[in-house]
GROMACS .gro file of C-alpha atoms in nm:
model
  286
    1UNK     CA    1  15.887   6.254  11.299
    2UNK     CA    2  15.893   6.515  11.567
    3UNK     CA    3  16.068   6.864  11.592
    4UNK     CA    4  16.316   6.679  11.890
    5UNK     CA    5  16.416   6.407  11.652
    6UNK     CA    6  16.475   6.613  11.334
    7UNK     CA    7  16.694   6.887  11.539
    8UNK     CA    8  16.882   6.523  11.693
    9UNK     CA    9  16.985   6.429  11.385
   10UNK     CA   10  17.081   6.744  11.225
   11UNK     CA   11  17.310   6.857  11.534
   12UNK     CA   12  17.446   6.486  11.558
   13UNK     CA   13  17.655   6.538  11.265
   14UNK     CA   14  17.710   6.871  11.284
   15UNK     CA   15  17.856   6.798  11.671
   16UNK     CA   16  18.108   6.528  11.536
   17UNK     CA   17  18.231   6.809  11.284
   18UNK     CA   18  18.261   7.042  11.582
   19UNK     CA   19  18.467   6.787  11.745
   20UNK     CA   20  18.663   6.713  11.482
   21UNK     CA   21  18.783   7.086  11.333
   22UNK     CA   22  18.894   7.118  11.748
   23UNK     CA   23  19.127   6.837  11.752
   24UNK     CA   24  19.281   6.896  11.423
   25UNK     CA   25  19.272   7.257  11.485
   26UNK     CA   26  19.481   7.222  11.798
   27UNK     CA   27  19.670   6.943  11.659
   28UNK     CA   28  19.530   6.716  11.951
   29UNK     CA   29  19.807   6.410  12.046
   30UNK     CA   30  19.641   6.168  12.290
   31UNK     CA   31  19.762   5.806  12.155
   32UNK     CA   32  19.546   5.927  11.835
   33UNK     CA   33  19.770   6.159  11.622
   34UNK     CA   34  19.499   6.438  11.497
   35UNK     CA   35  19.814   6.684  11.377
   36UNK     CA   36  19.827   6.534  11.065
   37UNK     CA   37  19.450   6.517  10.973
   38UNK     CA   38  19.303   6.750  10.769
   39UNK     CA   39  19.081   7.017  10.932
   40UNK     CA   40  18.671   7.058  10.839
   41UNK     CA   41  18.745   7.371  10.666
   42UNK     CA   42  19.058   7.232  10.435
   43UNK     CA   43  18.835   6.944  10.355
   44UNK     CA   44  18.591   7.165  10.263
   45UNK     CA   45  18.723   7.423  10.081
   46UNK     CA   46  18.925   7.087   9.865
   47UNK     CA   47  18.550   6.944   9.824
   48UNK     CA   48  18.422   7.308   9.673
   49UNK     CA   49  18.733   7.296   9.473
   50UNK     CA   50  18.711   6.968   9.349
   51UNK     CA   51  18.283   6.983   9.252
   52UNK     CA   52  18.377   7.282   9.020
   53UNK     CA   53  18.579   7.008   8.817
   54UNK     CA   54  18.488   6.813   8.522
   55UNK     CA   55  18.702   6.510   8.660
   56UNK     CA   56  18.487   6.471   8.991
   57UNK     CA   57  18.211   6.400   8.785
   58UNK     CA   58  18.313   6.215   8.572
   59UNK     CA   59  18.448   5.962   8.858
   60UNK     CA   60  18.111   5.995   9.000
   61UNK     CA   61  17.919   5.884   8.683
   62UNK     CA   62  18.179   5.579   8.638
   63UNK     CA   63  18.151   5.449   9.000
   64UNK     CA   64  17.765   5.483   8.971
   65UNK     CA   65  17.727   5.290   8.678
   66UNK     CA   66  17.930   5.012   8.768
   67UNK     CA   67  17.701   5.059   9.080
   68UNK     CA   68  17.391   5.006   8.903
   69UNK     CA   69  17.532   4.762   8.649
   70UNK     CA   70  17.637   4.558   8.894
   71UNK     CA   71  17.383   4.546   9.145
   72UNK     CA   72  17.106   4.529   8.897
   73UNK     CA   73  17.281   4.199   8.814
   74UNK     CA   74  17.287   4.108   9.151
   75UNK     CA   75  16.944   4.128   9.248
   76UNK     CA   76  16.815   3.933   8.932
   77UNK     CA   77  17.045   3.655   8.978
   78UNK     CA   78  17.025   3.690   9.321
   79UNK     CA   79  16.654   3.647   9.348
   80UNK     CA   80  16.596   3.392   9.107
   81UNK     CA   81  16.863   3.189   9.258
   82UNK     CA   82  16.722   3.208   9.608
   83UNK     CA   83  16.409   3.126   9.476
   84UNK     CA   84  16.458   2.816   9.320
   85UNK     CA   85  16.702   2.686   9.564
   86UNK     CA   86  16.438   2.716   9.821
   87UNK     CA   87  16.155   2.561   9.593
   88UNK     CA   88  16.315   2.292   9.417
   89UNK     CA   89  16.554   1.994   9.586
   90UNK     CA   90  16.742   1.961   9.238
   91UNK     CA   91  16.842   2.337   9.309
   92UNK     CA   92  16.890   2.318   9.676
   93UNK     CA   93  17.109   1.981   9.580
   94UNK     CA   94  17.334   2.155   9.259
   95UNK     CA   95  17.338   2.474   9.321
   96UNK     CA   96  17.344   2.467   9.748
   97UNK     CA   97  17.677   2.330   9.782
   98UNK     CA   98  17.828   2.600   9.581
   99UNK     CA   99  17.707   2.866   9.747
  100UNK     CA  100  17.832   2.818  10.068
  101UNK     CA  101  18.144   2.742   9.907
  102UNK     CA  102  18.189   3.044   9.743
  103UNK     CA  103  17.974   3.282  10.013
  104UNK     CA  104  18.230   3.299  10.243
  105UNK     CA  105  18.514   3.466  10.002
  106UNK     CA  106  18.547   3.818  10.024
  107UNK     CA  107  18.438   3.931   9.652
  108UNK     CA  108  18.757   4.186   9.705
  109UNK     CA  109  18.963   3.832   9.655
  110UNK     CA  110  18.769   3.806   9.353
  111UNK     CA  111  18.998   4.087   9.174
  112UNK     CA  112  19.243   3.831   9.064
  113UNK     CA  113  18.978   3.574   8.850
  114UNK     CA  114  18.866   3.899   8.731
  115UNK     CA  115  19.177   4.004   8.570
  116UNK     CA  116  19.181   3.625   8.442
  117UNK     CA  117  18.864   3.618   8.292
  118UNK     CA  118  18.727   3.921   8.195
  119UNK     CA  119  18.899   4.152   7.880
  120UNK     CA  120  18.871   4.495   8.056
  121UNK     CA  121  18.939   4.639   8.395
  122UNK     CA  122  18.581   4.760   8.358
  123UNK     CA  123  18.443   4.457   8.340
  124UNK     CA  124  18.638   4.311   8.607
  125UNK     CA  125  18.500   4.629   8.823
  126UNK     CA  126  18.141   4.520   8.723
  127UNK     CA  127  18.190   4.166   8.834
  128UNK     CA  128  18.335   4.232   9.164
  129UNK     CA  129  18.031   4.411   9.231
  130UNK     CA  130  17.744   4.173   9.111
  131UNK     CA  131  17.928   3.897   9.337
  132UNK     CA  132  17.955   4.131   9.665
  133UNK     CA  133  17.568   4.194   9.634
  134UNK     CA  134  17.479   3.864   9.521
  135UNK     CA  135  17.473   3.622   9.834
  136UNK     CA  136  17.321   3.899  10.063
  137UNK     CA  137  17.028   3.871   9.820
  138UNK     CA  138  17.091   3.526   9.741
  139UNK     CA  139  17.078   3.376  10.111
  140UNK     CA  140  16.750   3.688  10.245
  141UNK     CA  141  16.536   3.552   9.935
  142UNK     CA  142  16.614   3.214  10.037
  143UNK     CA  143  16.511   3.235  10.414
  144UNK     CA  144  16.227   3.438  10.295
  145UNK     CA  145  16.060   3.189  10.079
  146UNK     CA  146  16.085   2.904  10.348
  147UNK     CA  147  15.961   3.108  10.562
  148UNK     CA  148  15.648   3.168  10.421
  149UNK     CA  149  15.304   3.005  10.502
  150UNK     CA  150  15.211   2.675  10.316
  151UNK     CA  151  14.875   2.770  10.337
  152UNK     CA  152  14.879   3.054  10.085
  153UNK     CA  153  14.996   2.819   9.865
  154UNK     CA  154  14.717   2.541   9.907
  155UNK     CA  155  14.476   2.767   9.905
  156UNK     CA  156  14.558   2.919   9.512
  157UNK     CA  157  14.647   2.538   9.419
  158UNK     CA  158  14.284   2.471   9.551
  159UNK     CA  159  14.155   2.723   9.383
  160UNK     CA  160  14.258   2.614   9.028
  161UNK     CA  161  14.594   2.832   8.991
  162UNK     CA  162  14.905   2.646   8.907
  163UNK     CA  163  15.246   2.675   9.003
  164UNK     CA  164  15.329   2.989   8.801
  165UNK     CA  165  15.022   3.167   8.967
  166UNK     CA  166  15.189   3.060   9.317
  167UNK     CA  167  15.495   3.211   9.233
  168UNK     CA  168  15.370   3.518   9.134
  169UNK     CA  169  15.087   3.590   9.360
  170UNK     CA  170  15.221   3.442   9.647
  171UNK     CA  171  15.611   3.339   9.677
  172UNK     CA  172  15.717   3.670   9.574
  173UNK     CA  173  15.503   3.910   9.665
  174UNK     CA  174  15.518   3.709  10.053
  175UNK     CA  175  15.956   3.724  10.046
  176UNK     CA  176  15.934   4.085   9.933
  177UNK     CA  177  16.044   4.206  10.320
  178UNK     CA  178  16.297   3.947  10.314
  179UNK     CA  179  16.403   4.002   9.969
  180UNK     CA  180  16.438   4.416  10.009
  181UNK     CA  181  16.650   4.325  10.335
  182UNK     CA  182  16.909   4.158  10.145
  183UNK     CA  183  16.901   4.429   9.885
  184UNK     CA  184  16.960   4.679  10.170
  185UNK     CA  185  17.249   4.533  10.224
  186UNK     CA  186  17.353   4.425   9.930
  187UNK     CA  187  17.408   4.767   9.855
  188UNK     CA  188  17.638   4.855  10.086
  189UNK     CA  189  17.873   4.568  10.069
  190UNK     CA  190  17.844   4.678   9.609
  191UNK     CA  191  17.980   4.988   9.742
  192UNK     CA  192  18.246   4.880   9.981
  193UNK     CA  193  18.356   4.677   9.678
  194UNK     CA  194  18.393   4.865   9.396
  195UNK     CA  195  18.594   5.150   9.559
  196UNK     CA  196  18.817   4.872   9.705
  197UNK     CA  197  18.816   4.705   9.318
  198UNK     CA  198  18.837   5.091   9.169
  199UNK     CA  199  19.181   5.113   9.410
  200UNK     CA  200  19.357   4.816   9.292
  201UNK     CA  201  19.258   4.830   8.893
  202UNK     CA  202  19.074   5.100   8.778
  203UNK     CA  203  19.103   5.383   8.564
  204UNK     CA  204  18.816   5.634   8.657
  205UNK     CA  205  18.621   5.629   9.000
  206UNK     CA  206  18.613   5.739   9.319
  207UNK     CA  207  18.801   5.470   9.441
  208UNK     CA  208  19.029   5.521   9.194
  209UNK     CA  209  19.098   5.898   9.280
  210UNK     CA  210  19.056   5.856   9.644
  211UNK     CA  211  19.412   5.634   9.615
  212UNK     CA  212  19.557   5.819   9.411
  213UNK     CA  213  19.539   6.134   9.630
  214UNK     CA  214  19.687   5.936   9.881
  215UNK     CA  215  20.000   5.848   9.664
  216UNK     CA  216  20.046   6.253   9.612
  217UNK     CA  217  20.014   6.315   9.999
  218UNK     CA  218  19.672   6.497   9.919
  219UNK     CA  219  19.485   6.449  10.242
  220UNK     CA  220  19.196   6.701  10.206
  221UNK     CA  221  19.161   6.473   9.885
  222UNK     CA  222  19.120   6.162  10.065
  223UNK     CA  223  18.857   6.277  10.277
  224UNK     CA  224  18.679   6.451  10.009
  225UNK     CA  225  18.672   6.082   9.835
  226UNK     CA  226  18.551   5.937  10.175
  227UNK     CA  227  18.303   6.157  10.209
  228UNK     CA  228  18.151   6.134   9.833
  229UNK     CA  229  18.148   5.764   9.927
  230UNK     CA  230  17.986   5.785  10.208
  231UNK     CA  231  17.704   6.025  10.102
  232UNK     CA  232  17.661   5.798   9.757
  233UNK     CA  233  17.651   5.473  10.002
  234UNK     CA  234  17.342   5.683  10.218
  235UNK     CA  235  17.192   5.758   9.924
  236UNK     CA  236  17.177   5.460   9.712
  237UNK     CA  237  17.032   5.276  10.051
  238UNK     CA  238  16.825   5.512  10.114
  239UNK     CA  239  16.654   5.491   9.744
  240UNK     CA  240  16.628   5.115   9.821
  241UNK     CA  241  16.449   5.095  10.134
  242UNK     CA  242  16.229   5.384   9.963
  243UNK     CA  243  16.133   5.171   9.740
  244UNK     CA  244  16.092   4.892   9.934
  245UNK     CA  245  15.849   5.069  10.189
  246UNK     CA  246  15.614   5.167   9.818
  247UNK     CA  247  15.629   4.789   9.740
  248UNK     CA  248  15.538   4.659  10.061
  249UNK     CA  249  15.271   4.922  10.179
  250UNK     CA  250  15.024   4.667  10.198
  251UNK     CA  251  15.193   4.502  10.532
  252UNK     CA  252  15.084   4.592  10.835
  253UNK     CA  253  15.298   4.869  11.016
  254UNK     CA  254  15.389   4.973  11.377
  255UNK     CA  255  15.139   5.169  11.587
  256UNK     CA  256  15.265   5.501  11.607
  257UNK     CA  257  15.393   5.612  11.921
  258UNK     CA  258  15.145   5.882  12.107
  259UNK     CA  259  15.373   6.119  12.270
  260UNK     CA  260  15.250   6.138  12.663
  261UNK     CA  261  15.007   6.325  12.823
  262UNK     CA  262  14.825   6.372  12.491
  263UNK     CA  263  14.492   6.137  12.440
  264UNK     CA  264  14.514   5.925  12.095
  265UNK     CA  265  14.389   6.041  11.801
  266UNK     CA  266  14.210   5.809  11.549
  267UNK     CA  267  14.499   5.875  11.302
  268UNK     CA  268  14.748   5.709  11.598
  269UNK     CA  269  14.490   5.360  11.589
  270UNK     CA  270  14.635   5.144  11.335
  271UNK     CA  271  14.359   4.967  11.114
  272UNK     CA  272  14.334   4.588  11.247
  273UNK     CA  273  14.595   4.370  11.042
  274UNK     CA  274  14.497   3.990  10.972
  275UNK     CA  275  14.834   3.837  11.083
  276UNK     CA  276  14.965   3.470  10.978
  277UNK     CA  277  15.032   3.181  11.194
  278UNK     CA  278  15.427   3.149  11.118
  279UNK     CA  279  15.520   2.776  11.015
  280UNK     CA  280  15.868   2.574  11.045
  281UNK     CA  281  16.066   2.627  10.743
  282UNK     CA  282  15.961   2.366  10.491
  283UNK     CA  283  16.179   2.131  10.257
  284UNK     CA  284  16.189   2.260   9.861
  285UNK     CA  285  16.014   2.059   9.630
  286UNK     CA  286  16.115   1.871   9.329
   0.00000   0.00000   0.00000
C-alpha cells in the first residue's frame, strides 16, 4: 500500500472527529440537534476513565466469549450444514425447507425461545449468537459447493479416491472463498446480536453497560460502549479475513497496480494462474 493511501485512511477518521468535536463544541442546530451530544474530548477522557476499571474488562471478556462461543458454533454447524444440503437431495429435501423458513427471522426475535428454552441468560446470549452467524455461513458454503467444477471431482473418483477423499481434497478446500465470505459476515451480524441480546437480558457485557449508561443519562458512556463495539467488530473481521487470505494463498490474486509513468517490475507480473471453466450449478446427490 502506498504512502497516499496509508495517510487517506489515517486522516479519514481523524477528519470525521474534527468534524464532530466542531458541531458539538458549538452546539450546532441544523434539523440535527448536536447540543446534546457528547464532545470528542468528554468521550475521551470517559473512555481513559473507564479502561483504568476492572468492570470494562470484565464486560469485554464476557461479550468476547459469547463471541467466540457462539460463532465457533456457527461456523461448524454452519459449514457442515451447507455442505450436505448442497451434496445430498435427502438434505437439500429435510433440511432446505427449514432454512428458508427460519433464515428470514431476525435472530434478535430469537430472545424470547431463548428465555423458553435455555436455563441461563448466558446461554440464551450464546444462542442468539450461533443463529445470527449461522445462515450467512450456512447459505455462502452452500452456493460455494454448487458452484464448484464437476470435473475436480471426476477426476479424484477416476483416480481411485472415494467420496471422503472428494470432500476433503476438493469440496472444501474449492468453497473455502465462499465459505470465509460468509464467515466475514457472519461476524458482524454475531456482533450486532449479542450487544442487542446483552441489552435486553444480560448481566455483564458491553451491551449490557452500553444500556445501562443510557438509563443514568451517561452519554460519554454510551459512546464509549459504541466505540468498544465498533473497534471489537473491526477487529474480530479483520482476524477473519486474515485468516482467510493464509488459507487461500494458493488462489490466484490481482495484478498489482503499477503506479504511472514507472515501467513494471518483475515483482508487479503475476505468475500465470491455470483458471477453471465455471459450470451451471449442479443438483446434490443422493
Amino acid at each position: 500500500m502506498s504512502a497516499v493511501r496509508r495517510l487517506v485512511r489515517v486522516a479519514s477518521p481523524l477528519a470525521a472527529l474534527g468534524v464532530w468535536q466542531l458541531l458539538t463544541s458549538f452546539d450546532v442546530h441544523l434539523w440535527l440537534r448536536f447540543e446534546q451530544f457528547p464532545t470528542v474530548v468528554e468521550v475521551a477522557s470517559a473512555l481513559a476513565d473507564r479502561v483504568g476499571t476492572e468492570a470494562y474488562w470484565q464486560d469485554l471478556g464476557h461479550s468476547l466469549r459469547r463471541i467466540a462461543v457462539g460463532f465457533l458454533l456457527a461456523a461448524v454447524l454452519g459449514v457442515a450444514a451447507g455442505t450436505a444440503v448442497a451434496r445430498s437431495r435427502w438434505a437439500a429435501d429435510i433440511l432446505g425447507p427449514l432454512v428458508e423458513v427460519v433464515r428470514p427471522i431476525p435472530a434478535i426475535a430469537l430472545v424470547p425461545v431463548a428465555i423458553l428454552l435455555l436455563p441461563t441468560n448466558e446461554q440464551g446470549i450464546v444462542f442468539i449468537t450461533c443463529a445470527a452467524a449461522l445462515f450467512p455461513v450456512l447459505v455462502s458454503t452452500r452456493h460455494a459447493v454448487r458452484a464448484l467444477n464437476p470435473a475436480w471431482e471426476e477426476a479424484v473418483l477416476t483416480l481411485g479416491g472415494g467420496r471422503a477423499r472428494v470432500l476433503f481434497s476438493v469440496v472444501l478446500p474449492g468453497a473455502l472463498p465462499g465459505i470465509f465470505g460468509g464467515l466475514s459476515v457472519g461476524i458482524g451480524v454475531s456482533w450486532i446480536c449479542v450487544i442487542s441480546a446483552e441489552m435486553i437480558s444480560g448481566e455483564y457485557g458491553v451491551g449490557y453497560r452500553t444500556w445501562q449508561d443510557y438509563t443514568v443519562v451517561d452519554y460519554p458512556g454510551v459512546f464509549v460502549g459504541m466505540a468498544t463495539i465498533g473497534a471489537l467488530g473491526w477487529l474480530t473481521s479483520t482476524a477473519v479475513e486474515s485468516l482467510g487470505r493464509r488459507v487461500t494463498a494458493w488462489l490466484p490474486r490481482p495484478a498489482a497496480r503499477v503506479p504511472a509513468g514507472r515501467p513494471a517490475r518483475p515483482a508487479d507480473i503475476p505468475p500465470p494462474a491455470v483458471t477453471a471453466v465455471r459450470t451451471p450449478e449442479k443438483e446434490p446427490v443422493p
